Each structure stands twice: as C-alpha cells, then as structure tokens.
PDB file of C-alpha atoms and ligand atoms in Angstrom:
ATOM      1  CA  MET A1136      11.163  13.229 -71.578  1.00  0.00           C
ATOM      2  CA  ASP A1137      11.971  16.695 -69.566  1.00  0.00           C
ATOM      3  CA  ALA A1138      14.907  17.744 -67.374  1.00  0.00           C
ATOM      4  CA  ALA A1139      12.900  16.861 -64.485  1.00  0.00           C
ATOM      5  CA  THR A1140      12.452  13.674 -65.629  1.00  0.00           C
ATOM      6  CA  HIS A1141      16.412  13.015 -65.478  1.00  0.00           C
ATOM      7  CA  ALA A1142      16.569  14.627 -61.675  1.00  0.00           C
ATOM      8  CA  ARG A1143      16.812  11.449 -59.276  1.00  0.00           C
ATOM      9  CA  TYR A1144      16.191  10.787 -56.081  1.00  0.00           C
ATOM     10  CA  THR A1145      19.490  10.211 -53.829  1.00  0.00           C
ATOM     11  CA  SER A1146      20.683   6.914 -53.972  1.00  0.00           C
ATOM     12  CA  THR A1147      20.226   6.547 -49.883  1.00  0.00           C
ATOM     13  CA  ALA A1148      16.590   6.953 -51.005  1.00  0.00           C
ATOM     14  CA  ILE A1149      16.456   4.740 -53.332  1.00  0.00           C
ATOM     15  CA  ALA A1150      18.209   2.131 -51.523  1.00  0.00           C
ATOM     16  CA  LEU A1151      15.625   2.597 -48.737  1.00  0.00           C
ATOM     17  CA  HIS A1152      12.712   2.405 -50.821  1.00  0.00           C
ATOM     18  CA  TRP A1153      13.667  -0.894 -52.326  1.00  0.00           C
ATOM     19  CA  VAL A1154      14.707  -2.302 -49.174  1.00  0.00           C
ATOM     20  CA  ILE A1155      11.659  -1.693 -47.235  1.00  0.00           C
ATOM     21  CA  ALA A1156       9.430  -2.361 -50.358  1.00  0.00           C
ATOM     22  CA  LEU A1157      10.972  -5.911 -50.311  1.00  0.00           C
ATOM     23  CA  LEU A1158      11.069  -6.226 -46.286  1.00  0.00           C
ATOM     24  CA  LEU A1159       7.576  -5.078 -46.671  1.00  0.00           C
ATOM     25  CA  LEU A1160       6.271  -7.472 -49.195  1.00  0.00           C
ATOM     26  CA  GLY A1161       7.799 -10.354 -46.941  1.00  0.00           C
ATOM     27  CA  GLN A1162       6.494  -8.955 -43.626  1.00  0.00           C
ATOM     28  CA  PHE A1163       2.875  -9.049 -45.177  1.00  0.00           C
ATOM     29  CA  ALA A1164       2.930 -12.512 -46.480  1.00  0.00           C
ATOM     30  CA  PHE A1165       4.119 -13.545 -43.248  1.00  0.00           C
ATOM     31  CA  GLY A1166       1.730 -11.820 -41.518  1.00  0.00           C
ATOM     32  CA  LEU A1167      -1.133 -13.653 -43.669  1.00  0.00           C
ATOM     33  CA  LEU A1168       0.923 -17.142 -42.973  1.00  0.00           C
ATOM     34  CA  LEU A1169       0.223 -16.542 -39.835  1.00  0.00           C
ATOM     35  CA  ASP A1170      -3.575 -17.288 -39.793  1.00  0.00           C
ATOM     36  CA  ASP A1171      -2.536 -21.112 -41.092  1.00  0.00           C
ATOM     37  CA  ILE A1172      -0.919 -21.512 -37.637  1.00  0.00           C
ATOM     38  CA  PRO A1173      -3.374 -22.985 -34.997  1.00  0.00           C
ATOM     39  CA  ARG A1174      -3.754 -20.638 -31.846  1.00  0.00           C
ATOM     40  CA  GLY A1175      -2.940 -21.555 -28.867  1.00  0.00           C
ATOM     41  CA  THR A1176       0.117 -24.048 -30.010  1.00  0.00           C
ATOM     42  CA  PRO A1177       3.780 -23.190 -29.003  1.00  0.00           C
ATOM     43  CA  ALA A1178       4.308 -23.048 -33.399  1.00  0.00           C
ATOM     44  CA  ARG A1179       2.189 -20.118 -33.280  1.00  0.00           C
ATOM     45  CA  GLY A1180       3.903 -17.917 -30.503  1.00  0.00           C
ATOM     46  CA  TYR A1181       7.162 -18.684 -31.959  1.00  0.00           C
ATOM     47  CA  TYR A1182       5.926 -17.068 -35.269  1.00  0.00           C
ATOM     48  CA  VAL A1183       4.132 -14.329 -33.941  1.00  0.00           C
ATOM     49  CA  ASN A1184       6.974 -13.233 -32.000  1.00  0.00           C
ATOM     50  CA  LEU A1185       9.040 -13.743 -34.946  1.00  0.00           C
ATOM     51  CA  HIS A1186       6.599 -11.351 -36.759  1.00  0.00           C
ATOM     52  CA  LYS A1187       6.735  -9.331 -34.278  1.00  0.00           C
ATOM     53  CA  SER A1188      10.402  -8.840 -34.026  1.00  0.00           C
ATOM     54  CA  THR A1189      11.027  -8.196 -37.641  1.00  0.00           C
ATOM     55  CA  GLY A1190       8.211  -6.033 -37.763  1.00  0.00           C
ATOM     56  CA  ILE A1191       9.949  -3.421 -35.526  1.00  0.00           C
ATOM     57  CA  LEU A1192      13.090  -3.665 -36.916  1.00  0.00           C
ATOM     58  CA  ILE A1193      11.296  -2.629 -40.147  1.00  0.00           C
ATOM     59  CA  GLY A1194       9.462  -0.094 -38.280  1.00  0.00           C
ATOM     60  CA  LEU A1195      12.870   1.501 -37.231  1.00  0.00           C
ATOM     61  CA  LEU A1196      13.888   1.397 -41.052  1.00  0.00           C
ATOM     62  CA  ILE A1197      10.612   3.177 -42.052  1.00  0.00           C
ATOM     63  CA  LEU A1198      11.494   5.648 -39.778  1.00  0.00           C
ATOM     64  CA  LEU A1199      14.876   6.241 -40.547  1.00  0.00           C
ATOM     65  CA  ARG A1200      13.324   6.564 -44.366  1.00  0.00           C
ATOM     66  CA  LEU A1201      11.075   9.290 -43.103  1.00  0.00           C
ATOM     67  CA  GLY A1202      14.130  11.075 -41.251  1.00  0.00           C
ATOM     68  CA  TRP A1203      15.784  11.092 -44.456  1.00  0.00           C
ATOM     69  CA  ARG A1204      12.615  11.842 -46.832  1.00  0.00           C
ATOM     70  CA  TRP A1205      12.259  15.003 -44.437  1.00  0.00           C
ATOM     71  CA  THR A1206      16.063  16.343 -44.895  1.00  0.00           C
ATOM     72  CA  HIS A1207      16.185  15.696 -48.630  1.00  0.00           C
ATOM     73  CA  THR A1208      13.645  17.501 -51.331  1.00  0.00           C
ATOM     74  CA  PRO A1209      12.557  14.779 -53.905  1.00  0.00           C
ATOM     75  CA  PRO A1210      13.302  15.581 -57.481  1.00  0.00           C
ATOM     76  CA  PRO A1211      10.883  18.032 -59.235  1.00  0.00           C
ATOM     77  CA  LEU A1212       8.180  15.759 -61.208  1.00  0.00           C
ATOM     78  CA  PRO A1213       8.067  15.958 -64.862  1.00  0.00           C
ATOM     79  CA  ASP A1214       6.679  19.299 -66.173  1.00  0.00           C
ATOM     80  CA  THR A1215       4.236  17.255 -68.393  1.00  0.00           C
ATOM     81  CA  MET A1216       2.328  16.258 -65.080  1.00  0.00           C
ATOM     82  CA  PRO A1217      -1.125  17.985 -65.034  1.00  0.00           C
ATOM     83  CA  PRO A1218      -1.344  19.583 -61.521  1.00  0.00           C
ATOM     84  CA  TRP A1219      -4.274  16.710 -60.600  1.00  0.00           C
ATOM     85  CA  GLN A1220      -1.670  14.237 -61.116  1.00  0.00           C
ATOM     86  CA  ARG A1221       0.989  16.351 -59.089  1.00  0.00           C
ATOM     87  CA  ARG A1222      -1.918  16.507 -56.085  1.00  0.00           C
ATOM     88  CA  ALA A1223      -2.531  12.632 -56.498  1.00  0.00           C
ATOM     89  CA  ALA A1224       1.057  11.463 -56.391  1.00  0.00           C
ATOM     90  CA  ARG A1225       1.581  13.586 -53.207  1.00  0.00           C
ATOM     91  CA  LEU A1226      -1.532  12.567 -51.597  1.00  0.00           C
ATOM     92  CA  SER A1227      -0.651   8.760 -52.506  1.00  0.00           C
ATOM     93  CA  HIS A1228       2.841   9.116 -51.014  1.00  0.00           C
ATOM     94  CA  VAL A1229       1.633  10.617 -47.921  1.00  0.00           C
ATOM     95  CA  LEU A1230      -0.851   7.476 -47.678  1.00  0.00           C
ATOM     96  CA  LEU A1231       1.953   4.795 -48.286  1.00  0.00           C
ATOM     97  CA  TYR A1232       4.154   6.750 -45.379  1.00  0.00           C
ATOM     98  CA  GLY A1233       0.796   7.015 -43.448  1.00  0.00           C
ATOM     99  CA  CYS A1234       0.020   3.141 -43.828  1.00  0.00           C
ATOM    100  CA  MET A1235       3.932   2.194 -43.636  1.00  0.00           C
ATOM    101  CA  LEU A1236       4.236   3.866 -40.078  1.00  0.00           C
ATOM    102  CA  ALA A1237       0.885   2.567 -38.694  1.00  0.00           C
ATOM    103  CA  LEU A1238       1.680  -1.000 -39.850  1.00  0.00           C
ATOM    104  CA  PRO A1239       4.404  -1.260 -37.083  1.00  0.00           C
ATOM    105  CA  LEU A1240       3.174   1.180 -34.177  1.00  0.00           C
ATOM    106  CA  SER A1241      -0.523  -0.669 -34.130  1.00  0.00           C
ATOM    107  CA  GLY A1242       0.940  -3.992 -33.996  1.00  0.00           C
ATOM    108  CA  TYR A1243       3.502  -2.737 -31.501  1.00  0.00           C
ATOM    109  CA  LEU A1244       0.798  -1.128 -29.314  1.00  0.00           C
ATOM    110  CA  ALA A1245      -1.752  -4.178 -29.908  1.00  0.00           C
ATOM    111  CA  SER A1246       1.207  -5.975 -28.587  1.00  0.00           C
ATOM    112  CA  ASN A1247       1.567  -3.873 -25.526  1.00  0.00           C
ATOM    113  CA  PHE A1248      -2.052  -4.232 -24.376  1.00  0.00           C
ATOM    114  CA  SER A1249      -2.007  -8.276 -24.292  1.00  0.00           C
ATOM    115  CA  LYS A1250      -0.215 -10.645 -21.557  1.00  0.00           C
ATOM    116  CA  HIS A1251       2.083 -12.150 -24.353  1.00  0.00           C
ATOM    117  CA  GLY A1252       3.976  -8.996 -24.839  1.00  0.00           C
ATOM    118  CA  ILE A1253       6.777  -9.116 -27.330  1.00  0.00           C
ATOM    119  CA  LYS A1254       9.606 -11.784 -26.769  1.00  0.00           C
ATOM    120  CA  PHE A1255      12.410  -9.957 -29.390  1.00  0.00           C
ATOM    121  CA  PHE A1256      13.559 -13.097 -31.889  1.00  0.00           C
ATOM    122  CA  ASN A1257      12.167 -15.545 -29.203  1.00  0.00           C
ATOM    123  CA  LEU A1258      15.076 -14.311 -27.225  1.00  0.00           C
ATOM    124  CA  VAL A1259      14.575 -11.572 -24.850  1.00  0.00           C
ATOM    125  CA  ARG A1260      11.180 -10.954 -23.231  1.00  0.00           C
ATOM    126  CA  TRP A1261       9.876  -7.418 -23.366  1.00  0.00           C
ATOM    127  CA  ALA A1262       6.692  -7.568 -20.905  1.00  0.00           C
ATOM    128  CA  PRO A1263       4.168  -5.187 -21.767  1.00  0.00           C
ATOM    129  CA  TRP A1264       3.445  -1.899 -20.603  1.00  0.00           C
ATOM    130  CA  GLY A1265       0.270  -1.961 -20.693  1.00  0.00           C
ATOM    131  CA  PRO A1266      -2.319  -3.766 -18.907  1.00  0.00           C
ATOM    132  CA  ASP A1267      -4.090  -7.200 -20.442  1.00  0.00           C
ATOM    133  CA  ASP A1268      -7.175  -5.295 -22.197  1.00  0.00           C
ATOM    134  CA  LYS A1269      -8.928  -7.063 -24.617  1.00  0.00           C
ATOM    135  CA  THR A1270     -11.124  -3.912 -26.043  1.00  0.00           C
ATOM    136  CA  LEU A1271      -7.551  -2.159 -26.611  1.00  0.00           C
ATOM    137  CA  TYR A1272      -5.973  -4.837 -28.248  1.00  0.00           C
ATOM    138  CA  ALA A1273      -9.174  -5.344 -30.658  1.00  0.00           C
ATOM    139  CA  VAL A1274      -8.648  -1.873 -31.423  1.00  0.00           C
ATOM    140  CA  PHE A1275      -5.249  -1.668 -32.247  1.00  0.00           C
ATOM    141  CA  ASN A1276      -5.019  -5.072 -34.267  1.00  0.00           C
ATOM    142  CA  GLY A1277      -8.359  -4.061 -36.550  1.00  0.00           C
ATOM    143  CA  ALA A1278      -6.148  -1.017 -37.036  1.00  0.00           C
ATOM    144  CA  HIS A1279      -3.105  -3.259 -38.332  1.00  0.00           C
ATOM    145  CA  HIS A1280      -5.376  -5.232 -40.417  1.00  0.00           C
ATOM    146  CA  LEU A1281      -7.038  -2.577 -41.751  1.00  0.00           C
ATOM    147  CA  ALA A1282      -3.332  -0.675 -42.127  1.00  0.00           C
ATOM    148  CA  ALA A1283      -2.334  -3.706 -43.939  1.00  0.00           C
ATOM    149  CA  LEU A1284      -5.167  -3.937 -46.309  1.00  0.00           C
ATOM    150  CA  LEU A1285      -4.953  -0.221 -47.455  1.00  0.00           C
ATOM    151  CA  LEU A1286      -1.511  -0.449 -47.817  1.00  0.00           C
ATOM    152  CA  ALA A1287      -1.892  -3.258 -50.307  1.00  0.00           C
ATOM    153  CA  LEU A1288      -4.346  -1.235 -52.278  1.00  0.00           C
ATOM    154  CA  LEU A1289      -2.389   1.793 -52.162  1.00  0.00           C
ATOM    155  CA  VAL A1290       0.934  -0.477 -53.346  1.00  0.00           C
ATOM    156  CA  ALA A1291      -1.449  -1.637 -56.128  1.00  0.00           C
ATOM    157  CA  VAL A1292      -2.441   1.760 -57.480  1.00  0.00           C
ATOM    158  CA  HIS A1293       1.164   2.985 -57.031  1.00  0.00           C
ATOM    159  CA  VAL A1294       2.681   0.211 -59.482  1.00  0.00           C
ATOM    160  CA  LEU A1295      -0.191   0.893 -61.835  1.00  0.00           C
ATOM    161  CA  ALA A1296       0.718   4.585 -61.773  1.00  0.00           C
ATOM    162  CA  VAL A1297       4.113   3.853 -62.585  1.00  0.00           C
ATOM    163  CA  ALA A1298       3.262   1.625 -65.398  1.00  0.00           C
ATOM    164  CA  LYS A1299       1.135   4.476 -66.608  1.00  0.00           C
ATOM    165  CA  HIS A1300       4.096   6.709 -66.603  1.00  0.00           C
ATOM    166  CA  MET A1301       6.090   4.228 -68.395  1.00  0.00           C
ATOM    167  CA  LEU A1302       3.975   2.756 -71.311  1.00  0.00           C
ATOM    168  CA  VAL A1303       1.624   5.398 -71.864  1.00  0.00           C
ATOM    169  CA  ASP A1304       3.419   8.831 -70.740  1.00  0.00           C
ATOM    170  CA  ARG A1305       6.742   7.228 -71.377  1.00  0.00           C
ATOM    171  CA  ASP A1306       8.299  10.014 -69.092  1.00  0.00           C
ATOM    172  CA  GLY A1307      10.862   7.783 -67.624  1.00  0.00           C
ATOM    173  CA  LEU A1308       9.624   7.970 -63.995  1.00  0.00           C
ATOM    174  CA  LEU A1309      10.938   4.623 -62.910  1.00  0.00           C
ATOM    175  CA  LEU A1310      14.228   5.571 -63.460  1.00  0.00           C
ATOM    176  CA  ARG A1311      14.009   8.657 -60.893  1.00  0.00           C
ATOM    177  CA  MET A1312      13.736   5.694 -58.170  1.00  0.00           C
ATOM    178  CA  TRP A1313      15.925   3.158 -59.720  1.00  0.00           C
ATOM    179  CA  PRO A1314      19.516   2.314 -58.648  1.00  0.00           C
ATOM    180  CA  GLN A1315      22.052   3.910 -61.007  1.00  0.00           C
ATOM    181  CA  ARG A1316      25.458   2.599 -62.015  1.00  0.00           C
ATOM    182  CA  GLY A1317      28.421   4.570 -61.624  1.00  0.00           C
ATOM    183  CA  PRO A1318      29.129   7.328 -58.387  1.00  0.00           C
ATOM    184  CA  PRO A1319      26.419   7.968 -56.593  1.00  0.00           C
ATOM    185  CA  VAL A1320      24.555  11.253 -56.832  1.00  0.00           C
ATOM    186  CA  GLU A1321      23.319  12.934 -53.579  1.00  0.00           C
ATOM    187  CA  THR A1322      21.152  15.968 -53.728  1.00  0.00           C
ATOM    188  CA  ALA A1323      22.238  18.573 -50.972  1.00  0.00           C
ATOM    189  CA  PRO A1324      20.584  18.185 -47.801  1.00  0.00           C
ATOM    190  CA  SER A1325      17.572  20.566 -47.304  1.00  0.00           C
ATOM    191  CA  THR A1326      15.083  21.603 -44.321  1.00  0.00           C
ATOM    192  CA  LEU A1327      12.373  21.072 -46.733  1.00  0.00           C
ATOM    193  CA  SER A1328       9.017  18.910 -45.733  1.00  0.00           C
ATOM    194  CA  MET A1329       7.039  16.575 -47.595  1.00  0.00           C
ATOM    195  CA  GLU A1330       4.871  19.648 -48.878  1.00  0.00           C
ATOM    196  CA  ASN A1331       7.975  20.856 -51.044  1.00  0.00           C
ATOM    197  CA  ARG A1332       7.573  19.048 -54.412  1.00  0.00           C
TER     198      ARG A1332
HETATM  199  C1  HEM B1638       6.101  -3.646 -40.450  1.00  0.00           C
HETATM  200  C2  HEM B1638       4.783  -4.020 -41.103  1.00  0.00           C
HETATM  201  C3  HEM B1638       4.277  -5.175 -40.799  1.00  0.00           C
HETATM  202  C4  HEM B1638       3.091  -5.807 -41.456  1.00  0.00           C
HETATM  203  C5  HEM B1638       3.367  -5.281 -42.856  1.00  0.00           C
HETATM  204  C6  HEM B1638       2.564  -6.457 -41.064  1.00  0.00           C
HETATM  205  C7  HEM B1638       1.769  -6.902 -41.718  1.00  0.00           C
HETATM  206  C8  HEM B1638       0.568  -7.827 -41.118  1.00  0.00           C
HETATM  207  C9  HEM B1638      -0.404  -8.882 -41.589  1.00  0.00           C
HETATM  208  C10 HEM B1638      -0.875  -8.395 -43.056  1.00  0.00           C
HETATM  209  C11 HEM B1638      -1.118  -9.484 -40.536  1.00  0.00           C
HETATM  210  C12 HEM B1638      -2.226 -10.475 -40.852  1.00  0.00           C
HETATM  211  C13 HEM B1638      -3.437  -9.777 -40.955  1.00  0.00           C
HETATM  212  C14 HEM B1638      -4.456 -10.434 -41.137  1.00  0.00           C
HETATM  213  O1  HEM B1638      -4.642 -11.661 -40.946  1.00  0.00           O
HETATM  214  O2  HEM B1638      -5.742 -10.111 -41.451  1.00  0.00           O
HETATM  215  C15 HEM B1638      -0.620  -9.359 -39.393  1.00  0.00           C
HETATM  216  C16 HEM B1638      -0.614  -9.986 -37.985  1.00  0.00           C
HETATM  217  C17 HEM B1638      -0.241  -9.552 -36.955  1.00  0.00           C
HETATM  218  N1  HEM B1638       0.796  -8.648 -36.808  1.00  0.00           N
HETATM  219 FE1  HEM B1638       1.483  -7.703 -38.068  1.00  0.00          FE
HETATM  220  N2  HEM B1638       2.651  -6.582 -39.729  1.00  0.00           N
HETATM  221  C18 HEM B1638       3.785  -5.304 -39.534  1.00  0.00           C
HETATM  222  C19 HEM B1638       4.165  -5.430 -37.864  1.00  0.00           C
HETATM  223  C20 HEM B1638       4.199  -5.884 -37.152  1.00  0.00           C
HETATM  224  C21 HEM B1638       4.319  -5.265 -35.543  1.00  0.00           C
HETATM  225  C22 HEM B1638       5.842  -4.714 -35.458  1.00  0.00           C
HETATM  226  C23 HEM B1638       3.986  -6.098 -34.464  1.00  0.00           C
HETATM  227  C24 HEM B1638       4.269  -6.317 -33.291  1.00  0.00           C
HETATM  228  C25 HEM B1638       5.138  -6.011 -32.654  1.00  0.00           C
HETATM  229  C26 HEM B1638       2.912  -7.303 -35.635  1.00  0.00           C
HETATM  230  C27 HEM B1638       2.062  -7.650 -34.821  1.00  0.00           C
HETATM  231  C28 HEM B1638       1.418  -8.847 -35.670  1.00  0.00           C
HETATM  232  C29 HEM B1638       0.468  -9.719 -34.823  1.00  0.00           C
HETATM  233  C30 HEM B1638       0.222  -9.996 -33.488  1.00  0.00           C
HETATM  234  C31 HEM B1638      -0.678 -10.271 -35.726  1.00  0.00           C
HETATM  235  C32 HEM B1638      -1.756 -11.472 -35.627  1.00  0.00           C
HETATM  236  C33 HEM B1638      -2.743 -10.710 -35.272  1.00  0.00           C
HETATM  237  C34 HEM B1638      -3.786 -11.734 -35.027  1.00  0.00           C
HETATM  238  O3  HEM B1638      -3.451 -12.820 -34.560  1.00  0.00           O
HETATM  239  O4  HEM B1638      -4.878 -11.585 -35.264  1.00  0.00           O
HETATM  240  N3  HEM B1638       3.014  -6.802 -36.784  1.00  0.00           N
HETATM  241  N4  HEM B1638       0.656  -8.450 -39.775  1.00  0.00           N
HETATM  242  C1  HEM B1639       5.154  -1.877 -50.497  1.00  0.00           C
HETATM  243  C2  HEM B1639       6.050  -1.397 -51.530  1.00  0.00           C
HETATM  244  C3  HEM B1639       6.270  -0.100 -51.965  1.00  0.00           C
HETATM  245  C4  HEM B1639       5.795   1.187 -51.237  1.00  0.00           C
HETATM  246  C5  HEM B1639       5.619   0.969 -49.854  1.00  0.00           C
HETATM  247  C6  HEM B1639       6.347   2.444 -51.901  1.00  0.00           C
HETATM  248  C7  HEM B1639       6.484   3.322 -51.388  1.00  0.00           C
HETATM  249  C8  HEM B1639       6.981   4.488 -52.092  1.00  0.00           C
HETATM  250  C9  HEM B1639       6.828   5.977 -51.494  1.00  0.00           C
HETATM  251  C10 HEM B1639       6.590   6.231 -50.156  1.00  0.00           C
HETATM  252  C11 HEM B1639       7.238   6.854 -52.481  1.00  0.00           C
HETATM  253  C12 HEM B1639       7.192   8.391 -52.498  1.00  0.00           C
HETATM  254  C13 HEM B1639       8.336   8.415 -52.410  1.00  0.00           C
HETATM  255  C14 HEM B1639       9.011  10.295 -51.786  1.00  0.00           C
HETATM  256  O1  HEM B1639       8.623  10.932 -52.587  1.00  0.00           O
HETATM  257  O2  HEM B1639       9.356  10.312 -50.683  1.00  0.00           O
HETATM  258  C15 HEM B1639       7.954   6.147 -53.874  1.00  0.00           C
HETATM  259  C16 HEM B1639       8.078   6.617 -54.932  1.00  0.00           C
HETATM  260  C17 HEM B1639       8.406   5.603 -56.145  1.00  0.00           C
HETATM  261  N1  HEM B1639       8.204   4.304 -56.021  1.00  0.00           N
HETATM  262 FE1  HEM B1639       7.706   3.422 -54.620  1.00  0.00          FE
HETATM  263  N2  HEM B1639       6.663   1.501 -53.144  1.00  0.00           N
HETATM  264  C18 HEM B1639       6.932   0.515 -53.431  1.00  0.00           C
HETATM  265  C19 HEM B1639       6.770   0.018 -54.146  1.00  0.00           C
HETATM  266  C20 HEM B1639       7.411   0.199 -55.346  1.00  0.00           C
HETATM  267  C21 HEM B1639       7.270  -0.583 -56.908  1.00  0.00           C
HETATM  268  C22 HEM B1639       7.084  -2.013 -57.020  1.00  0.00           C
HETATM  269  C23 HEM B1639       7.909   0.499 -57.610  1.00  0.00           C
HETATM  270  C24 HEM B1639       7.762  -0.395 -59.400  1.00  0.00           C
HETATM  271  C25 HEM B1639       6.985  -0.390 -59.965  1.00  0.00           C
HETATM  272  C26 HEM B1639       7.662   1.625 -57.100  1.00  0.00           C
HETATM  273  C27 HEM B1639       8.113   2.810 -58.104  1.00  0.00           C
HETATM  274  C28 HEM B1639       8.049   3.943 -57.698  1.00  0.00           C
HETATM  275  C29 HEM B1639       8.835   5.181 -58.229  1.00  0.00           C
HETATM  276  C30 HEM B1639       9.270   5.352 -59.626  1.00  0.00           C
HETATM  277  C31 HEM B1639       8.614   6.371 -57.088  1.00  0.00           C
HETATM  278  C32 HEM B1639       9.210   7.710 -57.596  1.00  0.00           C
HETATM  279  C33 HEM B1639       7.891   8.127 -58.092  1.00  0.00           C
HETATM  280  C34 HEM B1639       8.304   9.730 -58.245  1.00  0.00           C
HETATM  281  O3  HEM B1639       8.975   9.974 -58.918  1.00  0.00           O
HETATM  282  O4  HEM B1639       7.467  10.806 -57.977  1.00  0.00           O
HETATM  283  N3  HEM B1639       7.198   1.490 -55.879  1.00  0.00           N
HETATM  284  N4  HEM B1639       7.282   4.762 -53.121  1.00  0.00           N
END
C-alpha cells in the first residue's frame, strides 16, 4: 500500500457519497415499482408525485456534492495504478456524475412538459412551466429511462472495480471512501476541477 492509498476523501465527500448512493438505490427501486401501479388510478398519481419529490431532493444533494467536489481536490490515486486505469477511473467518475445529474434533470423536465406538473410531496402543486407536449415528454422520459439504465451499469462496473482493487490489487482503495473513526480529516479547499487527479 503506498502513501497515496492512505490519503482519504474528506469526511464531507465520504458522507455525501454514501448517503447519495443509498438514496439513489432506493429511488431506482421506487422508479421500477412505479411500473406495477396501474396508470390512471389515484394511487399512481400519489406515488409518481412522491417519486418526483424525493427525486428533486436527491437532485439538490447531488448538486451539493458536485459543488463540494469542484472545490475539494480528491486524494491522489495509488502510484501502482497504470495510466489506463487512471483514465478509466476518471472517465467512469465523470459518467457517474453525468448520470446522477441527468436523472433528476430529465425527470424534472419531462414533468414540466406534461399537464400533470409536480405535486410536491402531494401537498403543493407546482404548475408546469412548459406546454403539454407529448413529443418533448417522450424525449425527456426516454432520457430518464436511459440514464437510469446507464447508471445501473456504471454502478455495477464501479463496484466490480473497487472489488478488484480490494481482492486482486489489495491496495485498500475502499478505505479512501470509508468513514473513519476519530476526528474528521478535511483537506484544504481548492479551486481545482474534475481534471485534477
Ligand atoms: C434522482 C434520481 C432518480 C432516479 C434514480 C430515478 C429513477 C427512475 C426509474 C428507475 C424509473 C423507472 C423507469 C423504467 O420503468 O424504465 C423512473 C420513472 C419515473 N421517474 Fe424517476 N428517478 C429519479 C428522479 C426523478 C425526478 C426528479 C422526477 C421528476 C421530477 C422523476 C420522474 C419520474 C417519472 C414521472 C417516472 C415514470 C415514467 C413513466 O411513467 O414512464 N424521477 N425513475
Ligand atoms: C449508487 C451508487 C454509487 C454511486 C453513484 C457512486 C459514485 C461514485 C463517484 C462519482 C465517485 C468518484 C468520487 C470523486 O472522485 O469525486 C465514487 C468513488 C468511490 N466509490 Fe462510489 N458510488 C456508488 C456506490 C459505491 C459502492 C457500493 C462502493 C463500494 C463497493 C463504492 C466505492 C467507492 C470508492 C472506494 C470510491 C473512491 C475511488 C477512488 O479513490 O478513486 N461506491 N463513487
């Protein structure tokens, strides 16, 4: 294990990573369960609005995470990682962030090109700001489905990659993203971007 492997993400980045991962997993299952509720029934409207509302809150958390990521440099990758693996890691992280943004955004946009709009937690109705346009709805809804599928694939690859690091390379990569007992470790804020690793 080299020095870089001992470096860790900030405790805020770690908390955001795991909270968002859990919430996304739940939201994904929620989305799939929506398929079982017959269209045109009151239950469908209720649960779809709940899905939209939790999705918007998760979207805000994702924006917070991106803001944190933008202003806090991640720890350097282990020296033992060959250049192609560094490139693959960087690309997969960018794609993961892309899907995490695309999911709530496409859902929000689709909802605003449908007469239903959003009823936030079934309490407050946000009237759609767009027209009831079936084509635009289908485009954004299609993007929502595609982003969900892509996210599931990327997360599977992500988990396999971490497993390979732990079981084959034995470089302790998971510990960089694992909550630590004791006083929190925060690295100095920086103005560095996604490319800085
Ligand atoms: C934040 C993360 C989100 C995830 C992971 C997610 C995931 C999903 C999934 C997996 C489905 C089922 C897709 C399928 O059956 O193929 C779905 C459906 C749906 N989602 Fe989301 N969603 C998210 C956020 C949102 C947001 C913010 C909105 C709207 C504001 C939204 C609106 C919808 C709607 C309306 C459907 C049903 C579409 C239909 O009837 O075909 N979602 N979502
Ligand atoms: C919905 C599920 C998940 C999503 C969306 C997700 C997303 C991400 C993203 C975007 C990063 C890059 C962090 C950055 O450099 O800014 C990351 C890092 C990481 N994730 Fe996940 N993750 C998920 C689940 C998991 C799971 C289940 C594990 C454990 C097997 C895991 C372990 C890690 C580790 C160890 C890192 C740090 C990698 C490194 O040091 O370069 N993630 N994750």
